[in-house]
Short mmCIF file of C-alpha atoms in Angstrom, two decimals:
data_model
loop_
_atom_site.label_atom_id
_atom_site.label_comp_id
_atom_site.label_asym_id
_atom_site.label_seq_id
_atom_site.Cartn_x
_atom_site.Cartn_y
_atom_site.Cartn_z
CA UNK A 30 0.04 0.04 -0.02
CA UNK A 31 1.37 3.47 -0.92
CA UNK A 32 1.98 5.75 1.88
CA UNK A 33 -0.63 8.06 0.57
CA UNK A 34 -3.47 5.42 0.75
CA UNK A 35 -2.26 4.29 4.28
CA UNK A 36 -2.77 7.98 5.41
CA UNK A 37 -6.34 8.06 4.03
CA UNK A 38 -7.18 4.82 5.75
CA UNK A 39 -5.88 5.97 9.01
CA UNK A 40 -7.76 9.21 8.82
CA UNK A 41 -11.08 7.44 7.90
CA UNK A 42 -10.82 5.01 10.89
CA UNK A 43 -10.05 7.88 13.34
CA UNK A 44 -13.07 9.69 11.94
CA UNK A 45 -15.20 6.63 12.29
CA UNK A 46 -14.24 6.26 16.00
CA UNK A 47 -14.67 9.86 16.69
CA UNK A 48 -18.29 9.67 15.42
CA UNK A 49 -19.04 6.53 17.51
CA UNK A 50 -17.58 8.27 20.64
CA UNK A 51 -19.57 11.36 19.86
CA UNK A 52 -22.78 9.33 19.18
CA UNK A 53 -22.12 7.15 22.24
CA UNK A 54 -21.64 10.36 24.35
CA UNK A 55 -24.70 11.88 23.09
CA UNK A 56 -26.87 8.80 23.76
CA UNK A 57 -25.50 8.73 27.34
CA UNK A 58 -26.24 12.24 27.89
CA UNK A 59 -29.76 11.84 26.46
CA UNK A 60 -30.31 8.93 28.94
CA UNK A 61 -29.10 10.97 31.88
CA UNK A 62 -31.30 13.91 30.89
CA UNK A 63 -34.37 11.73 30.51
CA UNK A 64 -33.74 10.06 33.95
CA UNK A 65 -33.44 13.59 35.61
CA UNK A 66 -35.96 15.55 33.73
CA UNK A 67 -38.93 13.44 32.72
CA UNK A 68 -42.15 14.72 34.39
CA UNK A 69 -43.38 12.48 37.16
CA UNK A 70 -46.77 10.90 36.45
CA UNK A 71 -49.33 10.12 39.34
CA UNK A 72 -50.56 6.73 39.01
CA UNK A 73 -53.85 7.85 40.32
CA UNK A 74 -54.21 10.97 38.04
CA UNK A 75 -53.73 14.63 38.70
CA UNK A 76 -53.18 15.66 42.42
CA UNK A 77 -56.60 16.80 44.23
CA UNK A 78 -56.78 19.95 46.51
CA UNK A 79 -58.10 19.14 50.07
CA UNK A 80 -61.75 20.54 50.60
CA UNK A 81 -62.18 23.64 52.91
CA UNK A 82 -62.54 22.47 56.60
CA UNK A 83 -66.01 22.91 58.09
CA UNK A 84 -66.24 24.64 61.71
CA UNK A 85 -67.10 22.26 64.66
CA UNK A 86 -68.54 23.83 67.87
CA UNK A 87 -68.47 22.34 71.37
CA UNK A 88 -70.37 23.83 74.50
CA UNK A 89 -70.02 22.71 78.11
CA UNK A 90 -72.20 22.23 79.81
CA UNK A 91 -74.32 20.38 77.36
CA UNK A 92 -77.93 20.98 76.74
CA UNK A 93 -80.32 20.10 79.65
CA UNK A 94 -77.45 19.96 82.23
CA UNK A 95 -78.86 20.44 85.85
CA UNK A 96 -77.33 21.13 89.24
CA UNK A 97 -74.30 22.65 87.44
CA UNK A 98 -71.74 24.04 89.91
CA UNK A 99 -71.50 27.81 89.62
CA UNK A 100 -67.72 27.52 89.70
CA UNK A 101 -67.50 24.62 87.08
CA UNK A 102 -65.85 25.35 83.71
CA UNK A 103 -68.40 26.92 81.24
CA UNK A 104 -66.87 27.05 77.87
CA UNK A 105 -67.36 27.26 74.10
CA UNK A 106 -64.73 26.03 71.71
CA UNK A 107 -64.50 25.95 67.99
CA UNK A 108 -62.19 23.82 65.82
CA UNK A 109 -61.60 24.19 62.01
CA UNK A 110 -62.91 27.85 62.21
CA UNK A 111 -63.36 30.98 64.34
CA UNK A 112 -66.17 32.00 66.73
CA UNK A 113 -68.09 35.03 65.45
CA UNK A 114 -70.77 35.32 68.02
CA UNK A 115 -71.29 34.01 71.55
CA UNK A 116 -74.27 34.97 73.61
CA UNK A 117 -75.08 33.82 77.16
CA UNK A 118 -78.15 35.09 79.12
CA UNK A 119 -79.82 34.26 82.39
CA UNK A 120 -83.56 33.55 82.90
CA UNK A 121 -84.08 37.17 83.27
CA UNK A 122 -82.69 38.08 80.06
CA UNK A 123 -79.52 39.69 81.38
CA UNK A 124 -76.47 39.01 79.19
CA UNK A 125 -73.35 37.46 80.77
CA UNK A 126 -70.32 39.10 79.45
CA UNK A 127 -67.50 36.82 78.46
CA UNK A 128 -63.82 36.60 77.24
CA UNK A 129 -62.79 35.29 73.87
CA UNK A 130 -59.19 34.07 73.17
CA UNK A 131 -57.14 36.12 70.75
CA UNK A 132 -57.45 33.45 68.06
CA UNK A 133 -61.20 33.33 68.42
CA UNK A 134 -61.37 29.64 69.08
CA UNK A 135 -62.52 29.58 72.79
CA UNK A 136 -64.79 31.51 74.95
CA UNK A 137 -65.77 31.69 78.80
CA UNK A 138 -67.86 33.81 81.22
CA UNK A 139 -66.15 36.74 82.79
CA UNK A 140 -67.97 36.54 85.98
CA UNK A 141 -69.03 33.61 88.37
CA UNK A 142 -72.60 32.20 87.64
CA UNK A 143 -75.29 32.52 90.23
CA UNK A 144 -76.90 29.99 92.30
CA UNK A 145 -80.28 28.48 91.21
CA UNK A 146 -80.21 30.18 87.80
CA UNK A 147 -81.13 29.12 84.23
CA UNK A 148 -78.84 30.04 81.41
CA UNK A 149 -79.02 29.96 77.71
CA UNK A 150 -75.74 29.69 75.68
CA UNK A 151 -75.60 30.12 71.81
CA UNK A 152 -72.47 30.29 69.73
CA UNK A 153 -71.86 30.70 66.03
CA UNK A 154 -68.56 29.80 64.14
CA UNK A 155 -67.39 30.07 60.63
CA UNK A 156 -65.19 27.37 58.99
CA UNK A 157 -62.60 27.64 56.27
CA UNK A 158 -65.53 26.63 53.85
CA UNK A 159 -67.18 29.94 54.74
CA UNK A 160 -70.24 28.31 56.07
CA UNK A 161 -71.54 29.42 59.58
CA UNK A 162 -72.58 26.81 62.00
CA UNK A 163 -74.44 27.22 65.17
CA UNK A 164 -74.78 25.46 68.59
CA UNK A 165 -77.04 26.01 71.69
CA UNK A 166 -77.19 24.78 75.31
CA UNK A 167 -79.65 25.30 78.12
CA UNK A 168 -78.69 24.49 81.69
CA UNK A 169 -79.27 25.30 85.28
CA UNK A 170 -77.07 25.76 88.23
CA UNK A 171 -77.51 24.20 91.61
CA UNK A 172 -79.39 25.72 94.49
CA UNK A 173 -77.64 25.03 97.82
CA UNK A 174 -79.57 24.00 100.88
CA UNK A 175 -77.57 26.23 102.95
CA UNK A 176 -74.97 29.13 102.52
CA UNK A 177 -72.40 30.66 104.70
CA UNK A 178 -70.91 34.20 104.75
CA UNK A 179 -67.45 34.99 105.99
CA UNK A 180 -66.32 38.16 107.55
CA UNK A 181 -62.72 39.36 107.84
CA UNK A 182 -62.05 41.07 111.26
CA UNK A 183 -59.54 41.92 113.75
CA UNK A 184 -59.47 39.88 117.04
CA UNK A 185 -61.57 42.55 118.39
CA UNK A 186 -64.49 41.50 116.08
CA UNK A 187 -64.51 44.63 114.01
CA UNK A 188 -64.36 44.30 110.27
CA UNK A 189 -60.77 45.07 108.97
CA UNK A 190 -60.96 48.52 107.22
CA UNK A 191 -59.80 48.35 103.53
CA UNK A 192 -56.86 50.53 103.29
CA UNK A 193 -56.56 50.81 107.10
CA UNK A 194 -53.48 50.85 109.05
CA UNK A 195 -52.86 48.23 111.86
CA UNK A 196 -50.12 47.21 114.49
CA UNK A 197 -47.25 44.64 114.03
CA UNK A 198 -49.11 42.23 115.98
CA UNK A 199 -52.20 42.15 113.82
CA UNK A 200 -53.95 38.84 113.62
CA UNK A 201 -56.53 38.18 110.85
CA UNK A 202 -59.71 36.58 111.79
CA UNK A 203 -62.15 34.71 109.19
CA UNK A 204 -65.44 34.25 110.93
CA UNK A 205 -68.15 32.16 109.23
CA UNK A 206 -71.74 32.62 110.16
CA UNK A 207 -72.37 28.84 110.05
CA UNK A 208 -70.29 25.86 111.28
CA UNK A 209 -67.87 24.51 108.78
CA UNK A 210 -67.83 20.81 108.39
CA UNK A 211 -65.04 20.78 105.91
CA UNK A 212 -62.36 23.08 107.28
CA UNK A 213 -59.65 22.06 104.80
CA UNK A 214 -62.06 23.06 101.80
CA UNK A 215 -62.48 26.40 103.39
CA UNK A 216 -58.97 26.97 104.27
CA UNK A 217 -57.77 26.22 100.66
CA UNK A 218 -59.94 29.25 99.70
CA UNK A 219 -58.60 31.61 102.38
CA UNK A 220 -55.47 33.38 101.32
CA UNK A 221 -53.03 36.09 102.88
CA UNK A 222 -50.44 37.64 100.60
CA UNK A 223 -47.99 40.31 101.77
CA UNK A 224 -45.37 42.73 100.30
CA UNK A 225 -42.64 41.88 101.25
CA UNK A 226 -43.55 38.14 101.40
CA UNK A 227 -44.23 36.79 104.89
CA UNK A 228 -44.90 33.24 105.79
CA UNK A 229 -48.01 32.45 107.81
CA UNK A 230 -50.62 29.93 108.91
CA UNK A 231 -54.31 29.57 109.79
CA UNK A 232 -55.36 28.31 113.23
CA UNK A 233 -58.91 27.13 113.89
CA UNK A 234 -60.31 28.26 117.19
CA UNK A 235 -63.60 26.47 116.53
CA UNK A 236 -65.53 25.13 113.68
CA UNK A 237 -66.57 28.86 112.65
CA UNK A 238 -63.36 30.77 113.44
CA UNK A 239 -59.99 30.78 112.07
CA UNK A 240 -56.98 33.07 112.90
CA UNK A 241 -53.99 33.88 110.69
CA UNK A 242 -50.52 35.20 111.79
CA UNK A 243 -46.87 35.12 110.74
CA UNK A 244 -44.21 33.41 112.82
CA UNK A 245 -42.89 36.71 114.07
CA UNK A 246 -44.43 40.26 114.32
CA UNK A 247 -44.88 41.99 111.04
CA UNK A 248 -42.43 44.60 109.82
CA UNK A 249 -43.74 48.21 109.57
CA UNK A 250 -44.83 49.04 106.10
CA UNK A 251 -45.92 45.51 105.14
CA UNK A 252 -48.92 45.51 102.97
CA UNK A 253 -51.38 42.74 103.47
CA UNK A 254 -54.10 41.49 101.24
CA UNK A 255 -56.65 38.90 102.64
CA UNK A 256 -59.16 36.95 100.51
CA UNK A 257 -61.77 34.40 101.21
CA UNK A 258 -62.91 33.15 97.80
CA UNK A 259 -65.45 30.82 99.09
CA UNK A 260 -68.33 31.45 96.78
CA UNK A 261 -69.73 28.29 95.30
CA UNK A 262 -67.37 26.15 97.23
CA UNK A 263 -68.85 23.14 98.97
CA UNK A 264 -67.86 23.38 102.66
CA UNK A 265 -69.46 19.98 103.94
CA UNK A 266 -72.88 18.81 104.94
CA UNK A 267 -74.55 20.59 101.99
CA UNK A 268 -73.20 23.96 102.99
CA UNK A 269 -71.74 26.38 100.30
CA UNK A 270 -69.89 29.57 100.33
CA UNK A 271 -72.19 32.58 99.91
CA UNK A 272 -69.87 35.20 98.52
CA UNK A 273 -66.13 36.11 98.22
CA UNK A 274 -64.59 38.57 100.60
CA UNK A 275 -61.38 40.48 100.17
CA UNK A 276 -59.63 43.33 102.14
CA UNK A 277 -56.18 45.09 102.11
CA UNK A 278 -54.41 47.04 104.84
CA UNK A 279 -50.97 48.21 105.86
CA UNK A 280 -48.71 47.63 108.95
CA UNK A 281 -48.05 50.71 110.77
CA UNK A 282 -45.24 51.69 113.32
CA UNK A 283 -44.09 49.04 115.78
CA UNK A 284 -45.65 49.83 119.10
CA UNK A 285 -44.59 47.19 121.69
CA UNK A 286 -45.39 47.68 125.34
CA UNK A 287 -43.92 45.43 128.10
CA UNK A 288 -45.67 45.27 131.35
CA UNK A 289 -43.36 43.75 134.07
CA UNK A 290 -44.67 42.65 137.36
CA UNK A 291 -41.35 42.69 138.91
CA UNK A 292 -41.10 46.60 138.32
CA UNK A 293 -44.90 47.36 138.04
CA UNK A 294 -43.98 49.47 135.10
CA UNK A 295 -45.15 49.47 131.39
CA UNK A 296 -42.45 50.30 129.10
CA UNK A 297 -43.70 51.53 125.76
CA UNK A 298 -41.43 51.39 122.65
CA UNK A 299 -42.15 52.99 119.22
CA UNK A 300 -40.16 51.41 116.33
CA UNK A 301 -37.65 50.06 119.10
CA UNK A 302 -37.24 53.31 120.95
CA UNK A 303 -38.52 53.69 124.44
CA UNK A 304 -40.88 56.47 124.46
CA UNK A 305 -42.65 56.30 127.81
CA UNK A 306 -42.54 54.35 131.14
CA UNK A 307 -45.83 54.22 132.92
CA UNK A 308 -46.32 52.85 136.47
CA UNK A 309 -49.25 50.36 136.81
CA UNK A 310 -51.13 48.34 139.09
CA UNK A 311 -52.13 44.83 137.94
CA UNK A 312 -54.28 41.92 139.14
CA UNK A 313 -54.17 41.35 142.75
CA UNK A 314 -53.85 37.59 142.35
CA UNK A 315 -55.83 34.78 143.91
CA UNK A 316 -59.20 33.66 142.84
CA UNK A 317 -62.87 33.26 144.25
CA UNK A 318 -65.61 30.74 143.41
CA UNK A 319 -69.01 32.15 142.80
CA UNK A 320 -71.95 29.82 141.85
CA UNK A 321 -69.68 27.16 141.01
CA UNK A 322 -67.42 29.21 138.84
CA UNK A 323 -63.76 29.97 139.77
CA UNK A 324 -62.85 33.60 138.90
CA UNK A 325 -59.26 34.53 138.64
CA UNK A 326 -57.90 37.91 139.75
CA UNK A 327 -54.44 37.54 138.06
CA UNK A 328 -53.27 39.55 135.06
CA UNK A 329 -52.24 36.56 133.01
CA UNK A 330 -48.85 36.59 131.51
CA UNK A 331 -48.41 36.28 127.88
CA UNK A 332 -48.54 38.28 124.58
CA UNK A 333 -51.65 40.27 123.96
CA UNK A 334 -52.60 42.75 121.26
CA UNK A 335 -54.68 45.87 121.33
CA UNK A 336 -58.22 44.85 120.33
CA UNK A 337 -60.20 48.12 120.46
CA UNK A 338 -60.68 51.28 122.83
CA UNK A 339 -63.50 53.16 124.10
CA UNK A 340 -63.73 56.31 126.11
CA UNK A 341 -65.63 55.79 128.30
CA UNK A 342 -66.59 52.10 128.87
CA UNK A 343 -69.01 50.80 131.44
CA UNK A 344 -67.18 47.88 133.19
CA UNK A 345 -69.52 45.32 134.87
CA UNK A 346 -68.18 42.50 137.04
CA UNK A 347 -71.18 40.47 136.27
CA UNK A 348 -70.38 39.98 132.69
CA UNK A 349 -67.62 37.45 133.82
CA UNK A 350 -69.69 35.87 136.52
CA UNK A 351 -68.93 38.26 139.53
CA UNK A 352 -72.26 39.72 140.88
CA UNK A 353 -72.09 43.58 141.20
CA UNK A 354 -73.34 43.36 144.71
CA UNK A 355 -70.77 40.64 145.75
CA UNK A 356 -67.83 41.48 148.02
CA UNK A 357 -65.45 42.12 144.87
CA UNK A 358 -68.19 43.13 142.48
CA UNK A 359 -68.37 46.54 140.48
CA UNK A 360 -70.16 48.52 137.90
CA UNK A 361 -68.66 51.84 136.77
CA UNK A 362 -67.85 54.03 133.89
CA UNK A 363 -64.19 54.04 133.08
CA UNK A 364 -62.26 56.59 130.98
CA UNK A 365 -59.62 56.00 128.29
CA UNK A 366 -59.94 52.22 128.19
CA UNK A 367 -57.64 50.10 125.79
CA UNK A 368 -58.82 46.56 125.51
CA UNK A 369 -56.35 43.74 125.15
CA UNK A 370 -58.31 40.52 125.88
CA UNK A 371 -61.56 38.96 125.00
CA UNK A 372 -62.42 38.54 128.55
CA UNK A 373 -62.14 42.12 129.59
CA UNK A 374 -58.55 43.09 130.32
CA UNK A 375 -57.87 46.82 129.66
CA UNK A 376 -55.31 49.44 130.27
CA UNK A 377 -57.35 52.16 131.67
CA UNK A 378 -57.52 55.11 133.94
CA UNK A 379 -58.37 54.63 137.60
CA UNK A 380 -57.57 57.46 139.84
CA UNK A 381 -58.57 55.51 143.02
CA UNK A 382 -55.43 53.23 142.58
CA UNK A 383 -52.93 55.99 141.77
CA UNK A 384 -51.40 55.28 145.11
CA UNK A 385 -50.74 51.59 144.17
CA UNK A 386 -49.43 52.19 140.70
CA UNK A 387 -45.82 51.23 140.32
CA UNK A 388 -45.69 49.45 143.72
CA UNK A 389 -48.73 47.14 144.39
CA UNK A 390 -51.17 45.08 142.42
CA UNK A 391 -54.76 45.89 143.60
CA UNK A 392 -56.91 45.34 140.30
CA UNK A 393 -59.22 42.61 139.30
CA UNK A 394 -56.88 41.82 136.31
CA UNK A 395 -56.77 45.11 134.42
CA UNK A 396 -53.76 47.36 134.17
CA UNK A 397 -54.61 50.60 136.11
CA UNK A 398 -53.04 53.86 134.98
CA UNK A 399 -53.21 57.54 135.95
CA UNK A 400 -55.44 59.98 133.94
CA UNK A 401 -52.47 61.38 131.96
CA UNK A 402 -50.81 58.09 131.13
CA UNK A 403 -54.13 56.34 130.38
CA UNK A 404 -55.10 59.20 127.96
CA UNK A 405 -51.61 59.17 126.20
CA UNK A 406 -51.63 55.37 125.75
CA UNK A 407 -55.12 55.44 124.41
CA UNK A 408 -54.13 58.12 121.80
CA UNK A 409 -50.96 56.25 121.05
CA UNK A 410 -52.58 52.80 120.42
CA UNK A 411 -53.96 51.16 117.26
CA UNK A 412 -55.57 47.76 116.87
CA UNK A 413 -52.81 45.04 116.38
CA UNK A 414 -50.28 46.90 118.82
CA UNK A 415 -48.37 44.42 121.03
CA UNK A 416 -48.66 44.31 124.84
CA UNK A 417 -46.43 41.66 126.53
CA UNK A 418 -47.17 40.85 130.20
CA UNK A 419 -44.23 39.30 131.98
CA UNK A 420 -43.65 37.77 135.43
CA UNK A 421 -47.20 37.51 136.77
CA UNK A 422 -48.77 34.58 138.47
CA UNK A 423 -51.71 32.51 137.75
CA UNK A 424 -52.33 30.50 134.48
CA UNK A 425 -50.71 31.83 131.15
CA UNK A 426 -52.88 33.69 128.57
CA UNK A 427 -54.93 31.22 126.27
CA UNK A 428 -55.40 31.50 122.49
CA UNK A 429 -59.14 32.11 122.94
CA UNK A 430 -58.43 35.17 125.09
CA UNK A 431 -56.54 37.04 122.37
CA UNK A 432 -53.21 35.12 123.10
CA UNK A 433 -52.55 34.16 119.57
CA UNK A 434 -48.93 35.25 119.91
CA UNK A 435 -48.55 33.38 123.24
CA UNK A 436 -48.74 30.04 121.40
CA UNK A 437 -45.43 28.90 119.95
CA UNK A 438 -45.13 28.70 116.31
CA UNK A 439 -44.80 24.89 116.02
CA UNK A 440 -48.01 24.53 118.08
CA UNK A 441 -49.77 27.21 116.04
CA UNK A 442 -49.28 25.56 112.59
CA UNK A 443 -50.87 22.24 114.09
CA UNK A 444 -54.03 24.35 114.31
CA UNK A 445 -54.32 24.38 110.44
CA UNK A 446 -56.82 21.96 108.68
CA UNK A 447 -54.30 21.51 106.08
CA UNK A 448 -51.39 19.02 106.13
#
């Protein structure tokens, strides 16, 4: 073969190989493109769009419900849509205002319901399908066989004044007008909150009366809020709370007086500073039995608080069993009398015992003062101020006598109905 023909053959073979490579590459690329780019085909046909969601409404309690607890959850809820209208009325046609959540999927009444009432509740919601749907409920609340009201007072029995100022030894009293069978249920609804925070506990004196105090005297300036949220609460034996009660007050200056039988003096402190020393004559001691009742003439040792005061007050020995016409009986009008016990112990003016004040005990149990000191102490005192009586004979002061602070804290907390 000539060199010229050999060259032509080589060139022809190279071109053929080039074409095969190019065609192979094109075919390969084409297969890749088909695998990557071919449109997917749904075996069941074209994709279908989900239909709009209809609204579903739920009302609690349901239609025909009876004896519903006024504190039970009353609610309207919507799923798959939004509430556009909720109307609740009682049997007199009065509308009950309510609260709707920001997303308009839930509603509840804004006030507690009443006892023995009939209510109608209607709601309308619109779903994503644009269709309005309505639901209704009619129900009635229970009628208690008996109800009890609670009053928040000082140990002196006077209602606590909302916004008032009281002493550092203030004890809060919750007084029910019916016996409470379920004290724990009542106590769970009675709260005392303070600023700054102060711990404390209730102590039940009897089945109608509970006292609350902290472990130590309050700090001046403390604000106190007391709430008895007992409305609608079952308190045992068919008794229900009649209404909620709430009050707030402030703790004033620290007035603490110490009456010491060793010195026959009352040392009066104002925020820790001694401001006056007052001679006194306290209980003469001993006792007398009258008509089978033993009457003590000691000024009982312990921690008292100021309960109230009056000018004048009529003091009558027959109120604690000692006849006026008996050997030690009396009935007379007394000036500038500051009461510190439930059974009638006062710091008060008594001019006839000035000679004994500061040296001899001659009273029936009260702390006698001269006119100037009695008036000064009367003006100085506020309910809840502390009076500590030390070193006297006889029995110590009891809780029921306004001796709340005389009971050690570990014993006080045992008087709670809660664990």
